[in-house]
Coordinates of C-alpha atoms in Angstrom, one line a residue:
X1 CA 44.3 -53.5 83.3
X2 CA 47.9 -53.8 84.1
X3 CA 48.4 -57.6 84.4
X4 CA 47.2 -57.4 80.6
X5 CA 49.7 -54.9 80.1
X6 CA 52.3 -56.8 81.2
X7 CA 50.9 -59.9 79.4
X8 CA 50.3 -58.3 76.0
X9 CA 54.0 -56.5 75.9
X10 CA 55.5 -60.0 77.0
X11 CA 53.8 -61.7 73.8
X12 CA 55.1 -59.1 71.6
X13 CA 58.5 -58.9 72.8
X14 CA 58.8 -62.7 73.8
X15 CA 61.8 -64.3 75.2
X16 CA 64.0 -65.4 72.0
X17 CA 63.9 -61.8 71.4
X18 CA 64.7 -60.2 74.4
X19 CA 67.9 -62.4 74.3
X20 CA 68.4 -61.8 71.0
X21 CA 68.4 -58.2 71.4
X22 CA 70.7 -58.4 74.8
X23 CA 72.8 -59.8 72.4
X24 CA 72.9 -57.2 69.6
X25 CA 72.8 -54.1 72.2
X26 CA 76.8 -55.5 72.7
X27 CA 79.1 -52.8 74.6
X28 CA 75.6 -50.7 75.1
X29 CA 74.7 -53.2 77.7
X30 CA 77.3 -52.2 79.7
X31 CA 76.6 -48.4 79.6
X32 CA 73.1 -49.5 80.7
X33 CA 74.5 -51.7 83.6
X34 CA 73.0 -55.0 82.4
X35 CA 71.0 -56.7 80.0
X36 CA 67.5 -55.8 79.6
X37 CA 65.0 -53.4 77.4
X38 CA 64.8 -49.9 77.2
X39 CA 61.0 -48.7 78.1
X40 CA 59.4 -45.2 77.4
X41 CA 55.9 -44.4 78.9
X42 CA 54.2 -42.1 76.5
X43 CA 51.0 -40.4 78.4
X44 CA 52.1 -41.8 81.4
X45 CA 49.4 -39.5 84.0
X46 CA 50.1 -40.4 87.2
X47 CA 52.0 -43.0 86.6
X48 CA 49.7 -46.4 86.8
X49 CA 51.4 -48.1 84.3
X50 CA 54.6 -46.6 84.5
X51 CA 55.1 -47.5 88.5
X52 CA 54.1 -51.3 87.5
X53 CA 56.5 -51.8 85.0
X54 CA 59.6 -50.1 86.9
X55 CA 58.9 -52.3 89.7
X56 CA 60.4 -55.1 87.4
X57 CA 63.5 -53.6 86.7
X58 CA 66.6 -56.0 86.6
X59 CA 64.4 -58.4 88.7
X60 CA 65.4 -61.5 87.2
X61 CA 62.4 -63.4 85.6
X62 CA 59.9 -60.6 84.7
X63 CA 58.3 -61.2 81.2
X64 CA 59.0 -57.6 80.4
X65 CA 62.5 -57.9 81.0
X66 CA 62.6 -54.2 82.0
X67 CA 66.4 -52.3 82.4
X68 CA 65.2 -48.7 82.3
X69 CA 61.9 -46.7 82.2
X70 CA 61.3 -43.0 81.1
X71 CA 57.9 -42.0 81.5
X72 CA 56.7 -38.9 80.3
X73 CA 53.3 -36.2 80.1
X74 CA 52.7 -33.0 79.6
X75 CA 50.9 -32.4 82.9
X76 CA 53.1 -30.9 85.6
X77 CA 50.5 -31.9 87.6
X78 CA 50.5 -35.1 86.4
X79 CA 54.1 -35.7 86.9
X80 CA 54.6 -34.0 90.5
X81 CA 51.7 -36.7 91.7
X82 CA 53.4 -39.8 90.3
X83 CA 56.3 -38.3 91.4
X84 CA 55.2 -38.1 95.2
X85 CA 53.8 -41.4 94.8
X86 CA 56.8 -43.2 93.9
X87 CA 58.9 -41.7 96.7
X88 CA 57.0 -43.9 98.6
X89 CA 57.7 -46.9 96.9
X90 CA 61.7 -47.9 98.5
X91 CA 62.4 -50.0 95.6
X92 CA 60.8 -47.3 93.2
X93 CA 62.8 -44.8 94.9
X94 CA 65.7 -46.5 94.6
X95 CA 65.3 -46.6 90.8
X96 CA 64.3 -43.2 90.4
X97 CA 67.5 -42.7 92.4
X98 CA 70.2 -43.9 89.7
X99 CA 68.1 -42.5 87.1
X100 CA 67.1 -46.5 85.8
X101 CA 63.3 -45.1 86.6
X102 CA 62.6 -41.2 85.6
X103 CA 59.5 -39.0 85.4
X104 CA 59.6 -36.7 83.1
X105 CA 57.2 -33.4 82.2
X106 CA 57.5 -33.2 78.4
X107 CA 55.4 -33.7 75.6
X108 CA 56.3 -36.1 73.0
X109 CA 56.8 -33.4 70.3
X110 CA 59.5 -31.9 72.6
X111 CA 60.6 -35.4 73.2
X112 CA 61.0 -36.1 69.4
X113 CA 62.6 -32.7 68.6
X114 CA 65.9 -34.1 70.5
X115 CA 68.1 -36.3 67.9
X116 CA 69.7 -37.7 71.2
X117 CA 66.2 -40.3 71.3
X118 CA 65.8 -41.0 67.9
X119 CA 65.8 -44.9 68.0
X120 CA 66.8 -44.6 71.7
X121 CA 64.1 -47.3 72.8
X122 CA 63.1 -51.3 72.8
X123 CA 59.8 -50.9 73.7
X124 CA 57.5 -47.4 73.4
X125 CA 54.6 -47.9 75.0
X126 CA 50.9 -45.4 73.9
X127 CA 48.4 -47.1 76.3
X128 CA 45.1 -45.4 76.4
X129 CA 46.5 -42.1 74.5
X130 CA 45.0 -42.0 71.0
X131 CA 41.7 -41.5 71.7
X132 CA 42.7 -38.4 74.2
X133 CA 44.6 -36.1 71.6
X134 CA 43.9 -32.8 71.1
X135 CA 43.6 -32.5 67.5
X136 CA 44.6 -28.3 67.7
X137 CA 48.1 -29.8 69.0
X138 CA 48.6 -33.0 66.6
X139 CA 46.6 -36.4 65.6
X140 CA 46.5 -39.7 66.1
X141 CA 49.0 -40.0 63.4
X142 CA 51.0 -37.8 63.6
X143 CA 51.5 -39.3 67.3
X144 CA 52.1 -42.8 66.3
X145 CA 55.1 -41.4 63.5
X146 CA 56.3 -39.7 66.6
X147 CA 56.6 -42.6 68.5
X148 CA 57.9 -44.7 65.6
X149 CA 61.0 -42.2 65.4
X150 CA 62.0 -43.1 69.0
X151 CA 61.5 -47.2 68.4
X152 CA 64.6 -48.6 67.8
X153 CA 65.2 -51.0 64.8
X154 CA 63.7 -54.0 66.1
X155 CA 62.1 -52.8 68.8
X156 CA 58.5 -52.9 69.6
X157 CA 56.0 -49.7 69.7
X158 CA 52.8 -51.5 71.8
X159 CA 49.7 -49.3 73.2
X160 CA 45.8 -50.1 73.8
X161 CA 43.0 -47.6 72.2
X162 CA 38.7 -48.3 71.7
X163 CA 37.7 -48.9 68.0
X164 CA 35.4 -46.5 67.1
X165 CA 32.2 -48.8 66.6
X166 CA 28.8 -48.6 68.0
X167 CA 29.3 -51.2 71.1
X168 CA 31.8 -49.0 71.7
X169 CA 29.9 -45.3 72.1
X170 CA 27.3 -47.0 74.1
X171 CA 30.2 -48.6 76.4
X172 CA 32.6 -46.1 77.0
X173 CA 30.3 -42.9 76.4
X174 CA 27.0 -43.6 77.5
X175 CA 27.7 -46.1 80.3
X176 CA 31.1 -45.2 81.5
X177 CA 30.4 -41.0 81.4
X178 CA 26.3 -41.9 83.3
X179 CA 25.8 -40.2 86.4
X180 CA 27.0 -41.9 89.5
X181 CA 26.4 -45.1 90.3
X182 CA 25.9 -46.6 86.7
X183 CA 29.5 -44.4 85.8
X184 CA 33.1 -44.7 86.2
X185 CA 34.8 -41.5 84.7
X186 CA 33.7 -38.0 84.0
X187 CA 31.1 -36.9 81.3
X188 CA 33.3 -35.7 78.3
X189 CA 36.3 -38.0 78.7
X190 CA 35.9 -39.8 75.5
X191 CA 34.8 -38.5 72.2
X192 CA 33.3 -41.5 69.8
X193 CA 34.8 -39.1 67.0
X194 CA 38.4 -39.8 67.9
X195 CA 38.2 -43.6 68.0
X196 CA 40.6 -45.6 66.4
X197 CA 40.1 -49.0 64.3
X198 CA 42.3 -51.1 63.9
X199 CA 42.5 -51.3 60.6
X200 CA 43.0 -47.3 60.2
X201 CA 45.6 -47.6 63.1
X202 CA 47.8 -50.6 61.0
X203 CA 47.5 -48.8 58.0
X204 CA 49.2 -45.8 60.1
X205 CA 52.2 -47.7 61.2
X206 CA 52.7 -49.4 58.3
X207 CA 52.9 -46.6 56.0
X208 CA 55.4 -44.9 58.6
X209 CA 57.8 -47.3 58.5
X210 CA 56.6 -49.7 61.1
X211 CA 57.2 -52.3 58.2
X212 CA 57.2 -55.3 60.8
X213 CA 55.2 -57.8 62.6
X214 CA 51.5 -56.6 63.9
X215 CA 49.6 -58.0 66.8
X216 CA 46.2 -56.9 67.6
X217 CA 43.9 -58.2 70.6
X218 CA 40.6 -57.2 72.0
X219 CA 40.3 -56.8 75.4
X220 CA 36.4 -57.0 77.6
X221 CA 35.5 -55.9 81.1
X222 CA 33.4 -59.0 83.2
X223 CA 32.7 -57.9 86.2
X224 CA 33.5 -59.9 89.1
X225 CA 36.6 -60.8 86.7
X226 CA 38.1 -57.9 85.4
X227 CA 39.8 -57.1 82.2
X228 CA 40.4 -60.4 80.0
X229 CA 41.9 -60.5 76.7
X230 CA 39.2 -61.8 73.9
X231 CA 40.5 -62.6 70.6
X232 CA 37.9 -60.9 67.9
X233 CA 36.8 -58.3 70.2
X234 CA 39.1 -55.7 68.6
X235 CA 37.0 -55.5 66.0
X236 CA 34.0 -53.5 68.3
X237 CA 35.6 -52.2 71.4
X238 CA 38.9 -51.9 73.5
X239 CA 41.9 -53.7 72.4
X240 CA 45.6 -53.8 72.2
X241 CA 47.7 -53.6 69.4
X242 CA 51.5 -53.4 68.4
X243 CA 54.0 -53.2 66.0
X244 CA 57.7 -54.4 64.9
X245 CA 60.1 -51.5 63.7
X246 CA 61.4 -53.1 60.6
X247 CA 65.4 -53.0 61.1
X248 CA 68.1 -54.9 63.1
X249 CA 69.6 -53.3 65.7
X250 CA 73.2 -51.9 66.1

């Protein structure tokens, strides 16, 4: 699902704003050592996402237009793998290196408690976390306010999440969790219970401030094809979705 990623974070940010927002950073771009977006990796696991997108920092023509990445998770586990992973990687070495690529075992509460990242980032990125927290520790909403905090004015928060519809239970629960060879993740991964519509998630952001532009996408699995974007779908199944801080930047 990456390439779609990449794609849907492109559309969002687009590149009249990227420059734009080159252009508003001002001195900061300096400190950063270039132009370019800031990027922080909420939930990052072992670091599938997070190793695609620092690939594409400062390399010149990426739709992302990545300058930095902080990725973070609670897992120790989580973080010592995509750690050992990346070492691997020259290039991703390299950025982990002069600190333009870090891994970092926090949660996002911890993250949030520091003033230091309050508006610190152009793009916050929640892909496939929603539907996975623990509602003893916080709740989807609470999560996405979190996340909103550390968006800077302008910036984009962007993440992917299943609507919590029929189609859905019977695709991601009763399919995806069925004893091997019809499954594809272990029983109890998903709970239909913590599914997120759309409409409940845009109601969230906008009544914490997102106050900008929304985008919203379904996104389908065809085998032999892979994972296509599918305007509509959001309304049943998996999908993509972001939101504008309201706000110019400093």
């Amino acid at each position: 699902m990456n390439p779609l990623r990449h794609d849907f974070i492109a559309s969002c940010v687009g590149q009249q704003q990227q420059q734009q927002q080159a252009q508003d950073h001002g001195q900061d771009q300096v400190q950063k050592g270039g132009g370019g977006l800031r990027y922080l990796d909420v939930g990052c696991g072992g670091g599938i996402f997070a190793e695609s997108l620092a690939r594409t920092i400062h390399t010149p023509g990426t739709n992302t237009n990545a300058c930095s990445l902080l990725a973070i998770d609670p897992s120790p586990v989580m973080i010592e793998l995509a750690l050992s992973h990346a070492r691997k990687d020259p290039t991703l070495h390299q950025h982990l290196r002069t600190g333009a690529f870090e891994y970092r075992n926090t949660s996002l509460e911890d993250l949030t408690a520091s003033a230091s990242t309050a508006g610190k980032f152009d793009v916050v990125t929640l892909f496939e976390v929603l539907e996975h927290v623990d509602p003893h520790h916080s709740s989807p909403r609470a999560s996405v306010q979190r996340c909103l905090d550390l968006v800077a004015p302008g910036g984009w928060l962007v993440g992917s999440t299943i609507a919590r519809t029929l189609p859905a239970y019977v695709v991601n629960q009763v399919i995806a969790e069925a004893p091997w060879p019809i499954g594809v993740v272990p029983r109890g991964t998903h709970e239909w219970s913590k599914f997120v519509n759309p409409e409940e998630l845009r109601g969230w952001v906008e009544g914490e401030g997102g106050g900008g532009e929304w985008r919203c996408v379904g996104a389908m699995y065809a085998p032999g094809m892979g994972w296509r974007m599918v305007p509509g779908a959001e309304s049943w199944g998996n999908y993509f979705w972001g939101i504008r801080r309201g706000g110019k930047q400093d």
